[in-house]
Amino acid sequence: MIRTIGSSTLCVVAEFGGIANFAVLSIYEFCCQRRRLAKWVLAVHEIGVRCVPIVAIVGLFTGLVMGLQLYYTLARLGAEAALGDAVALSLIRELGPVLTALMIVGQAGSSLASEIGIQRNDEQIDALQTMGIDARGYLVGPRLCASFICFPILTACFDLIGIFGGYLTGSVLLNVDAGVYWNHVFSSVQFADIYGGFIKAAVFGFLTITICAYRGFYTHLKSSSRGVRGVSESATRAVVFSSVAVLAADYLITSFLI
Amino acid sequence: MSDKFLSISGLKKHFGNNRVLDGIDLEIERASITTIIGKSGIGKSVLLKCIANLVLADEGKIQLDGRPIIQSRKTARQPGGVCFSYMFQNNALFDSMTISENISMPLLETTSMSTHELHDEVEGMLGRLELGDVSSSYPAELSGGMRKRVALGRALITKPQIVLFDEPTTGLDPERKFSVLEMIANYRKQFGFTALLVSHDIPEVFEISDRVAWLDQGTLRFIGKPEELELSADLELSRFLDMANYGRNKTE
Ligand SMILES: Nc1ncnc2c1ncn2[C@@H]1O[C@H](COP(=O)(O)OP(=O)(O)O)[C@@H](O)[C@H]1O
Ligand SMILES: [Mg+2]
């Protein structure tokens, strides 16, 4: 019993070490490579630009629903005027970074894990290695560096659209005065809230992209099945693990920031 | 500088209970072509992968140009700083890149060649490989033989000092087979690379080989010149060669 607990703890710690090492080496090797800007731009396109529609849609609906829910809750207390504060703060502090990260995991993380997994199975990663191109630096590094900028920017988009959604339900459909809504939004949000949201977004980006890439890169070692099944298992695991990691990290960071 | 460009001693590798390589000793001279023959599944690809640092050997030493290959998976730094290429048995082309992107990839990533020079190099290579028409197709759109030639182009474009070819001619029609072998021989003459070749095309490949090694039961049971093969007293080797039509072709 104790042995099992001990060995599984060691396994988990070793895994964390492996993931951290993987991330650091990926970025280091990427910095040693050629055509860094081109690769980085491509990765920004892949992780950032392609995720804009989904982030915008989810942001809008989140804002709409929050406007609705919070309006009725606040109305019971006679505090409808505080709708702007409630929507803006909950989006910027919590929901924005978390939901954006989860959306990007669904869109870019799963495809990253399966793409790298297939390249592993097809010996393309070995081929890179024999050409003297570090596969981590080539495949993972640009994406990691792109995630530092994509996640915060997408989170900002999500927040803005969400706050606008809150305005749509709160002022256009229900009867909070538009001026009051926006006034409360502007007066309640402090720079620290935005800053904290960005820190979260950057950390989530780093975590999710690292986990997804790691699972794909070592699909031949970590999956219980081989070939295509192994790759699909890796993609699923990558999405599950990175979603859990996002929520766990969110709790940790929030408790530090508050 | 020693003339033994690549030397392997006591190389062992097993997967579970399967002892694939059980003490390989091989010395390869600079600018020579050595062919490894042997049954399928006997460990030829594993041997090449050990040399290419893709598979971690259990025991043994591999020296390239007098310096040991550091057997680790840590980095992609090439063994001993020698320019080196590997042609995979299954080609391992980048399937989301076009043919010309595939061939230019090693130059683009590892040299500081100008776009113009790079273009010329790639065009030249595509021409020699008779792949000019398909330069903007994707690997999945080509036939097996064409993919082999793309892989050959990608391996040779960097003008490597040593190339490991894993079955470069398998699946080609007889005419293409000769042209690929001829190309390897010509390149060797031109750039003086050292080659280690795995092939099943037994009579044909001997024309370009300086030496032949026969891998069986985990060891190289015969190493010598192609002409010496027939003189070997090893019964199993003669049986293997008979199966591969060697000898019969000569008497016909
Ligand atoms: N990654 C691996 N894991 C387990 N066994 C392997 C692996 N790679 C190769 N083998 C085994 O090694 C033996 C030699 O394989 P290989 O070198 O591919 O043969 P060939 O001589 O046809 O190229 C085979 O029996 C194969 O099952
Ligand atoms: Mg093989």
XYZ file of C-alpha atoms and ligand atoms in Angstrom:
538
model
C 0.000 0.000 0.000
C 2.611 2.488 1.126
C 4.851 1.307 -1.662
C 2.101 1.962 -4.201
C 1.488 5.449 -2.883
C 5.212 6.159 -2.831
C 5.873 4.901 -6.319
C 2.898 6.671 -7.834
C 3.897 9.902 -6.130
C 7.385 9.529 -7.549
C 5.856 8.872 -10.957
C 3.768 12.014 -10.803
C 6.709 14.118 -9.662
C 8.885 12.666 -12.405
C 6.176 13.414 -14.934
C 5.979 17.045 -13.805
C 9.741 17.265 -14.053
C 9.627 15.749 -17.517
C 7.012 18.219 -18.677
C 8.884 21.221 -17.280
C 12.140 20.028 -18.817
C 10.371 19.498 -22.134
C 8.988 23.035 -22.122
C 12.276 24.677 -21.233
C 14.250 22.672 -23.795
C 11.659 23.385 -26.479
C 12.004 27.106 -25.993
C 15.783 26.938 -25.701
C 16.154 24.859 -28.859
C 13.725 27.109 -30.688
C 15.891 30.082 -29.818
C 18.874 28.305 -31.427
C 17.065 27.686 -34.697
C 16.809 29.589 -37.916
C 13.745 31.394 -39.310
C 12.329 31.907 -35.861
C 10.063 34.772 -36.831
C 8.402 32.875 -39.676
C 7.723 29.863 -37.492
C 6.458 32.026 -34.678
C 4.078 33.916 -36.961
C 2.724 30.634 -38.281
C 2.172 29.405 -34.740
C 0.420 32.639 -33.775
C -1.863 32.096 -36.728
C -2.526 28.508 -35.709
C -3.176 29.109 -32.035
C -4.405 32.663 -32.112
C -6.103 33.666 -35.321
C -7.919 30.397 -35.895
C -9.405 30.520 -32.408
C -10.875 34.009 -32.734
C -14.334 32.933 -33.978
C -14.925 30.362 -31.285
C -13.635 32.672 -28.558
C -15.854 35.484 -29.818
C -18.974 33.305 -29.935
C -18.417 31.772 -26.526
C -17.573 35.191 -25.092
C -20.764 36.707 -26.435
C -22.998 33.970 -25.054
C -21.246 33.960 -21.714
C -21.826 37.698 -21.427
C -25.458 37.334 -22.452
C -26.158 34.620 -19.910
C -24.313 36.446 -17.158
C -26.268 39.598 -17.852
C -29.462 37.627 -17.511
C -28.565 35.663 -14.400
C -26.907 38.491 -12.538
C -29.683 40.923 -13.389
C -32.335 38.803 -11.699
C -30.130 38.018 -8.723
C -29.203 41.662 -8.252
C -32.791 42.805 -8.828
C -33.861 40.759 -5.805
C -31.507 42.896 -3.741
C -32.548 46.024 -5.567
C -29.027 46.455 -6.917
C -29.534 46.184 -10.693
C -27.238 49.149 -11.127
C -24.317 46.983 -10.041
C -24.754 44.715 -13.083
C -21.813 46.371 -14.814
C -19.455 45.672 -11.907
C -20.608 42.098 -11.550
C -20.309 41.204 -15.224
C -17.017 42.970 -15.806
C -15.241 41.721 -12.710
C -16.310 38.108 -12.993
C -15.364 38.037 -16.665
C -12.028 39.771 -16.320
C -10.927 38.005 -13.172
C -12.209 34.477 -13.681
C -14.353 33.475 -16.573
C -12.413 35.214 -19.314
C -9.048 33.518 -18.811
C -10.516 30.132 -17.881
C -13.093 29.825 -20.628
C -10.722 31.197 -23.257
C -8.083 28.678 -22.257
C -10.607 25.848 -22.385
C -11.775 26.939 -25.829
C -8.209 27.091 -27.144
C -7.527 23.663 -25.678
C -10.510 22.322 -27.576
C -9.559 24.000 -30.810
C -5.771 24.168 -30.936
C -4.619 21.821 -28.163
C -6.271 18.688 -29.456
C -5.032 19.297 -32.982
C -1.530 20.005 -31.686
C -1.424 16.738 -29.747
C -2.692 14.655 -32.645
C -0.519 16.397 -35.223
C 2.662 15.805 -33.254
C 1.511 12.285 -32.388
C 1.068 11.402 -36.037
C 4.457 12.869 -36.870
C 5.946 10.695 -34.154
C 4.321 7.540 -35.464
C 5.326 8.281 -39.026
C 8.982 8.741 -37.986
C 8.847 12.372 -39.108
C 10.185 13.397 -35.712
C 13.071 10.953 -36.122
C 13.651 12.392 -39.581
C 13.956 15.894 -38.123
C 16.351 14.539 -35.558
C 18.617 12.975 -38.206
C 18.701 16.259 -40.114
C 20.073 17.912 -37.008
C 16.879 19.872 -36.433
C 15.690 19.580 -32.878
C 12.099 18.379 -33.133
C 11.042 20.029 -29.913
C 12.485 23.326 -30.982
C 10.927 23.006 -34.408
C 7.470 21.745 -33.505
C 6.837 22.854 -29.949
C 8.996 25.921 -29.305
C 7.206 28.273 -31.718
C 3.824 27.278 -30.361
C 4.892 27.799 -26.784
C 6.263 31.232 -27.588
C 3.089 32.037 -29.498
C 0.893 30.972 -26.604
C 2.367 33.682 -24.366
C 0.899 36.310 -26.618
C -2.173 34.548 -28.044
C -3.792 33.557 -24.789
C -3.777 37.057 -23.241
C -4.991 38.680 -26.458
C -7.782 36.175 -26.949
C -8.710 36.563 -23.309
C -8.962 40.309 -23.816
C -11.256 39.720 -26.809
C -13.361 37.362 -24.756
C -13.669 39.883 -21.920
C -14.639 42.750 -24.201
C -17.225 40.760 -26.114
C -18.563 39.282 -22.876
C -18.989 42.712 -21.304
C -20.758 43.813 -24.456
C -23.020 40.744 -24.152
C -23.845 41.766 -20.594
C -24.778 45.185 -21.932
C -27.045 43.595 -24.562
C -29.112 41.679 -22.035
C -28.818 44.189 -19.210
C -29.629 47.414 -21.055
C -31.121 46.496 -24.399
C -33.413 43.669 -23.273
C -33.843 44.444 -19.575
C -33.943 47.866 -18.013
C -30.544 48.833 -16.719
C -29.643 52.274 -18.023
C -26.779 52.029 -20.580
C -24.889 54.914 -19.012
C -25.135 53.338 -15.579
C -23.949 49.968 -16.929
C -20.860 51.343 -18.653
C -20.109 53.728 -15.850
C -20.057 50.844 -13.400
C -17.902 48.769 -15.732
C -15.295 51.521 -16.009
C -15.286 52.489 -12.366
C -15.147 48.973 -10.914
C -12.342 47.485 -12.992
C -8.893 48.201 -11.585
C -5.650 47.751 -13.433
C -4.795 44.917 -11.046
C -7.802 42.929 -12.267
C -6.727 43.165 -15.869
C -3.136 42.426 -14.999
C -4.172 39.379 -12.946
C -6.324 38.135 -15.808
C -3.398 38.431 -18.216
C -1.061 36.589 -15.864
C -3.593 33.791 -15.651
C -4.005 33.699 -19.410
C -0.266 33.487 -20.014
C 0.157 30.717 -17.442
C -2.763 28.760 -18.886
C -1.334 29.126 -22.363
C 2.029 27.815 -21.270
C 0.464 24.907 -19.367
C -1.979 23.766 -22.017
C 0.345 23.991 -24.984
C 3.103 22.222 -23.044
C 0.830 19.410 -21.918
C -0.725 18.905 -25.350
C 2.616 18.941 -27.130
C 4.190 16.658 -24.543
C 1.432 14.065 -24.875
C 1.709 14.136 -28.645
C 5.503 14.039 -28.662
C 5.707 11.009 -26.397
C 2.606 9.263 -27.698
C 4.668 6.110 -28.369
C 5.762 5.914 -24.735
C 2.702 7.167 -22.890
C -0.221 5.613 -24.705
C -1.555 2.192 -23.848
C -2.360 1.457 -27.487
C -0.301 1.910 -30.622
C -0.697 3.676 -33.912
C -3.818 5.660 -34.664
C -5.484 4.570 -31.437
C -2.486 5.730 -29.474
C -2.664 9.129 -31.160
C -6.368 9.537 -30.461
C -5.785 8.498 -26.878
C -3.035 11.108 -26.632
C -5.291 13.812 -28.013
C -8.076 12.978 -25.580
C -5.724 12.753 -22.613
C -4.075 16.005 -23.619
C -7.403 17.817 -23.617
C -8.502 16.306 -20.312
C -5.194 16.935 -18.551
C -4.834 20.460 -19.783
C -8.406 21.331 -18.824
C -7.794 20.032 -15.324
C -4.473 21.865 -15.206
C -6.174 25.113 -16.194
C -8.729 24.844 -13.394
C -6.158 23.798 -10.814
C -3.789 26.573 -11.801
C -6.674 29.019 -11.729
C -7.375 28.159 -8.132
C -3.710 28.521 -7.199
C -3.181 31.824 -8.966
C -6.423 33.282 -7.637
C -5.464 32.442 -4.105
C -2.145 34.224 -4.606
C -3.647 37.259 -6.287
C -6.460 37.865 -3.833
C 42.999 10.871 -39.387
C 42.164 7.224 -39.540
C 40.711 5.792 -42.677
C 38.087 3.979 -40.673
C 35.350 6.540 -40.951
C 32.778 4.583 -39.023
C 33.665 1.867 -36.578
C 31.264 -0.166 -34.529
C 32.303 -2.620 -31.886
C 30.325 -4.945 -29.656
C 26.998 -3.315 -30.441
C 24.089 -4.995 -28.703
C 20.406 -4.211 -28.650
C 17.420 -6.169 -27.460
C 13.697 -5.509 -27.289
C 12.276 -7.563 -24.430
C 13.376 -11.124 -25.075
C 14.179 -10.415 -28.670
C 17.960 -10.105 -29.018
C 18.069 -8.179 -32.236
C 21.711 -7.159 -32.330
C 24.095 -9.385 -30.444
C 27.595 -8.033 -30.864
C 28.031 -6.190 -34.123
C 31.563 -5.319 -35.205
C 31.979 -3.327 -38.356
C 34.549 -0.945 -39.744
C 33.784 1.222 -42.711
C 36.359 3.084 -44.735
C 35.993 6.644 -45.826
C 34.123 7.086 -49.108
C 33.204 3.452 -49.444
C 29.803 1.919 -49.971
C 28.932 -0.946 -47.680
C 25.782 -2.961 -48.186
C 24.054 -4.862 -45.449
C 21.991 -7.810 -46.589
C 19.871 -10.152 -44.558
C 16.413 -11.496 -44.027
C 13.504 -9.216 -43.231
C 13.061 -8.517 -39.551
C 16.618 -9.514 -38.709
C 17.586 -6.078 -37.408
C 19.048 -4.159 -40.325
C 16.937 -1.087 -39.669
C 17.675 -1.285 -35.963
C 21.411 -1.304 -36.725
C 21.098 1.808 -38.874
C 18.992 3.525 -36.236
C 21.594 2.812 -33.574
C 24.190 4.481 -35.768
C 21.838 7.404 -36.414
C 21.284 7.790 -32.697
C 17.561 7.125 -32.978
C 17.693 3.897 -31.008
C 19.623 3.642 -27.788
C 21.930 0.614 -27.896
C 22.380 -1.525 -24.792
C 26.107 -1.953 -25.179
C 28.877 -1.238 -27.579
C 30.770 1.630 -29.110
C 30.133 3.545 -32.293
C 32.800 5.906 -33.534
C 32.356 8.311 -36.366
C 35.454 9.937 -37.744
C 37.402 8.846 -34.699
C 34.978 10.371 -32.222
C 32.403 8.403 -30.297
C 28.760 9.003 -31.034
C 27.159 10.099 -27.834
C 24.248 7.761 -27.492
C 21.559 9.849 -25.990
C 18.209 11.134 -27.014
C 18.819 14.500 -25.424
C 19.510 16.650 -28.425
C 19.460 16.566 -32.158
C 23.079 17.637 -32.423
C 24.514 15.449 -35.079
C 26.840 12.653 -34.113
C 30.347 14.034 -33.860
C 29.472 17.164 -35.795
C 29.649 15.201 -39.042
C 27.153 16.085 -41.732
C 25.047 13.030 -41.905
C 21.831 11.864 -43.555
C 19.394 9.062 -43.083
C 16.963 7.728 -45.630
C 14.127 5.986 -43.840
C 12.683 2.686 -44.940
C 9.183 4.221 -44.906
C 10.549 7.528 -46.275
C 9.250 9.612 -43.322
C 8.451 12.543 -45.597
C 6.718 15.557 -44.098
C 3.267 14.862 -45.403
C 1.864 18.333 -44.998
C 4.649 19.888 -47.065
C 5.062 19.819 -50.822
C 7.791 17.819 -52.505
C 10.048 20.810 -53.036
C 9.523 21.973 -49.461
C 10.419 18.497 -48.282
C 13.642 18.478 -50.246
C 14.630 22.015 -49.298
C 13.841 21.520 -45.623
C 17.298 20.389 -44.410
C 19.021 23.235 -46.283
C 16.508 25.819 -45.130
C 16.828 24.866 -41.499
C 20.497 24.134 -41.132
C 22.354 26.352 -43.600
C 22.379 30.054 -44.263
C 21.884 29.673 -47.989
C 20.160 32.487 -49.856
C 16.704 31.846 -51.273
C 18.120 32.000 -54.763
C 20.840 29.411 -54.185
C 18.397 27.223 -52.359
C 15.952 27.345 -55.229
C 18.674 26.357 -57.691
C 19.831 23.466 -55.532
C 16.330 22.115 -55.121
C 15.465 22.522 -58.792
C 18.652 20.688 -59.736
C 17.852 17.860 -57.387
C 14.262 17.600 -58.606
C 15.526 17.427 -62.175
C 18.014 14.668 -61.429
C 15.310 12.698 -59.682
C 12.837 13.248 -62.544
C 10.450 14.859 -60.088
C 10.214 18.286 -61.732
C 6.537 17.888 -62.648
C 5.392 17.046 -59.164
C 7.402 19.598 -57.199
C 4.275 21.225 -55.801
C 2.377 18.004 -55.059
C 2.122 16.455 -51.635
C 3.729 13.113 -50.741
C 0.342 11.375 -50.501
C -0.300 12.195 -54.162
C 2.778 10.342 -55.395
C 3.451 6.712 -56.128
C 5.600 4.667 -53.780
C 8.595 4.826 -56.088
C 8.355 8.587 -56.433
C 8.218 8.980 -52.669
C 11.377 6.897 -52.385
C 13.093 9.265 -54.778
C 11.927 12.287 -52.797
C 13.391 10.717 -49.680
C 16.617 10.102 -51.584
C 16.694 13.730 -52.665
C 16.119 14.943 -49.141
C 18.945 12.747 -47.875
C 21.451 13.864 -50.515
C 20.690 17.576 -50.798
C 22.881 18.552 -47.856
C 25.925 16.884 -49.469
C 26.445 14.746 -46.386
C 29.667 13.028 -45.427
C 27.910 9.848 -44.458
C 24.527 8.548 -45.556
C 22.567 5.635 -44.179
C 20.152 4.293 -46.769
C 17.447 1.958 -45.535
C 16.195 0.041 -48.568
C 16.454 2.870 -51.084
C 15.470 0.691 -54.033
C 12.678 -1.453 -52.621
C 9.457 -1.074 -54.567
C 11.008 0.560 -57.622
C 10.733 -0.772 -61.153
C 13.951 -2.257 -62.550
C 14.790 0.814 -64.603
C 14.365 3.234 -61.678
C 16.202 0.832 -59.423
C 19.265 1.145 -61.612
C 18.950 4.893 -61.847
C 18.708 5.235 -58.068
C 21.730 2.992 -57.541
C 23.576 4.879 -60.236
C 22.710 8.138 -58.576
C 24.089 6.908 -55.269
C 27.270 5.786 -56.990
C 27.599 9.083 -58.876
C 27.054 11.171 -55.807
C 29.647 9.146 -54.007
C 32.113 9.837 -56.792
C 31.225 13.529 -56.833
C 31.067 14.299 -53.120
C 32.965 11.360 -51.699
C 30.466 10.392 -49.066
C 30.544 7.200 -47.105
C 27.442 5.093 -47.438
C 25.886 2.287 -45.513
C 23.125 0.696 -47.498
C 20.473 -1.848 -46.663
C 19.065 -3.571 -49.695
C 17.288 -6.678 -50.881
C 18.129 -6.144 -54.521
C 20.859 -8.654 -54.329
C 22.577 -8.884 -57.645
C 22.064 -5.236 -58.643
C 23.277 -3.581 -55.492
C 26.617 -5.405 -55.573
C 27.618 -3.397 -58.635
C 28.005 -0.266 -56.574
C 29.088 -1.852 -53.299
C 32.674 -1.984 -52.161
C 31.824 -4.343 -49.390
C 28.934 -6.513 -48.327
C 27.971 -7.516 -44.821
C 25.501 -10.262 -44.069
C 23.475 -9.804 -40.907
C 22.090 -12.949 -39.364
C 21.164 -13.935 -35.813
C 22.334 -10.649 -34.391
C 25.845 -10.653 -35.811
C 27.529 -9.848 -39.065
C 28.395 -13.357 -40.192
C 30.088 -12.277 -43.364
C 31.945 -9.104 -44.226
C 33.848 -8.851 -47.437
C 33.946 -7.894 -51.078
C 30.944 -8.865 -53.212
C 33.107 -11.268 -55.225
C 34.041 -13.115 -52.066
C 30.432 -13.909 -51.237
C 30.340 -16.980 -53.423
C 33.577 -18.271 -52.001
C 32.180 -18.217 -48.488
C 31.856 -21.630 -46.946
C 28.842 -20.654 -44.896
C 26.000 -22.895 -45.995
C 23.282 -20.640 -44.743
C 24.759 -17.714 -46.593
C 24.806 -19.733 -49.829
C 21.199 -20.707 -49.209
C 20.261 -17.062 -48.621
C 22.029 -16.035 -51.815
C 20.397 -18.836 -53.778
C 17.024 -17.612 -52.638
C 17.948 -14.145 -53.798
C 18.850 -15.487 -57.253
C 22.467 -14.620 -56.790
C 24.808 -16.807 -58.745
C 22.062 -18.077 -60.997
C 21.995 -14.709 -62.746
C 25.702 -14.965 -63.298
C 25.653 -18.352 -64.956
C 22.782 -17.462 -67.225
N 10.688 -0.263 -31.456
C 10.720 -1.594 -31.419
N 10.185 -2.251 -30.378
C 10.222 -3.593 -30.313
N 10.768 -4.380 -31.251
C 11.327 -3.792 -32.313
C 11.323 -2.371 -32.466
N 11.942 -2.050 -33.618
C 12.297 -3.228 -34.174
N 11.931 -4.275 -33.398
C 12.203 -5.691 -33.678
O 13.511 -5.800 -34.152
C 13.597 -6.744 -35.163
C 14.325 -6.160 -36.350
O 13.559 -5.181 -36.983
P 14.086 -4.376 -38.240
O 15.425 -3.838 -37.936
O 13.051 -3.395 -38.605
O 14.189 -5.481 -39.363
P 14.750 -5.336 -40.837
O 15.996 -6.128 -40.857
O 13.729 -5.924 -41.734
O 14.971 -3.895 -41.106
C 12.194 -7.199 -35.475
O 12.032 -8.486 -34.948
C 11.312 -6.223 -34.773
O 10.210 -6.902 -34.231
Mg 14.058 -2.621 -42.227
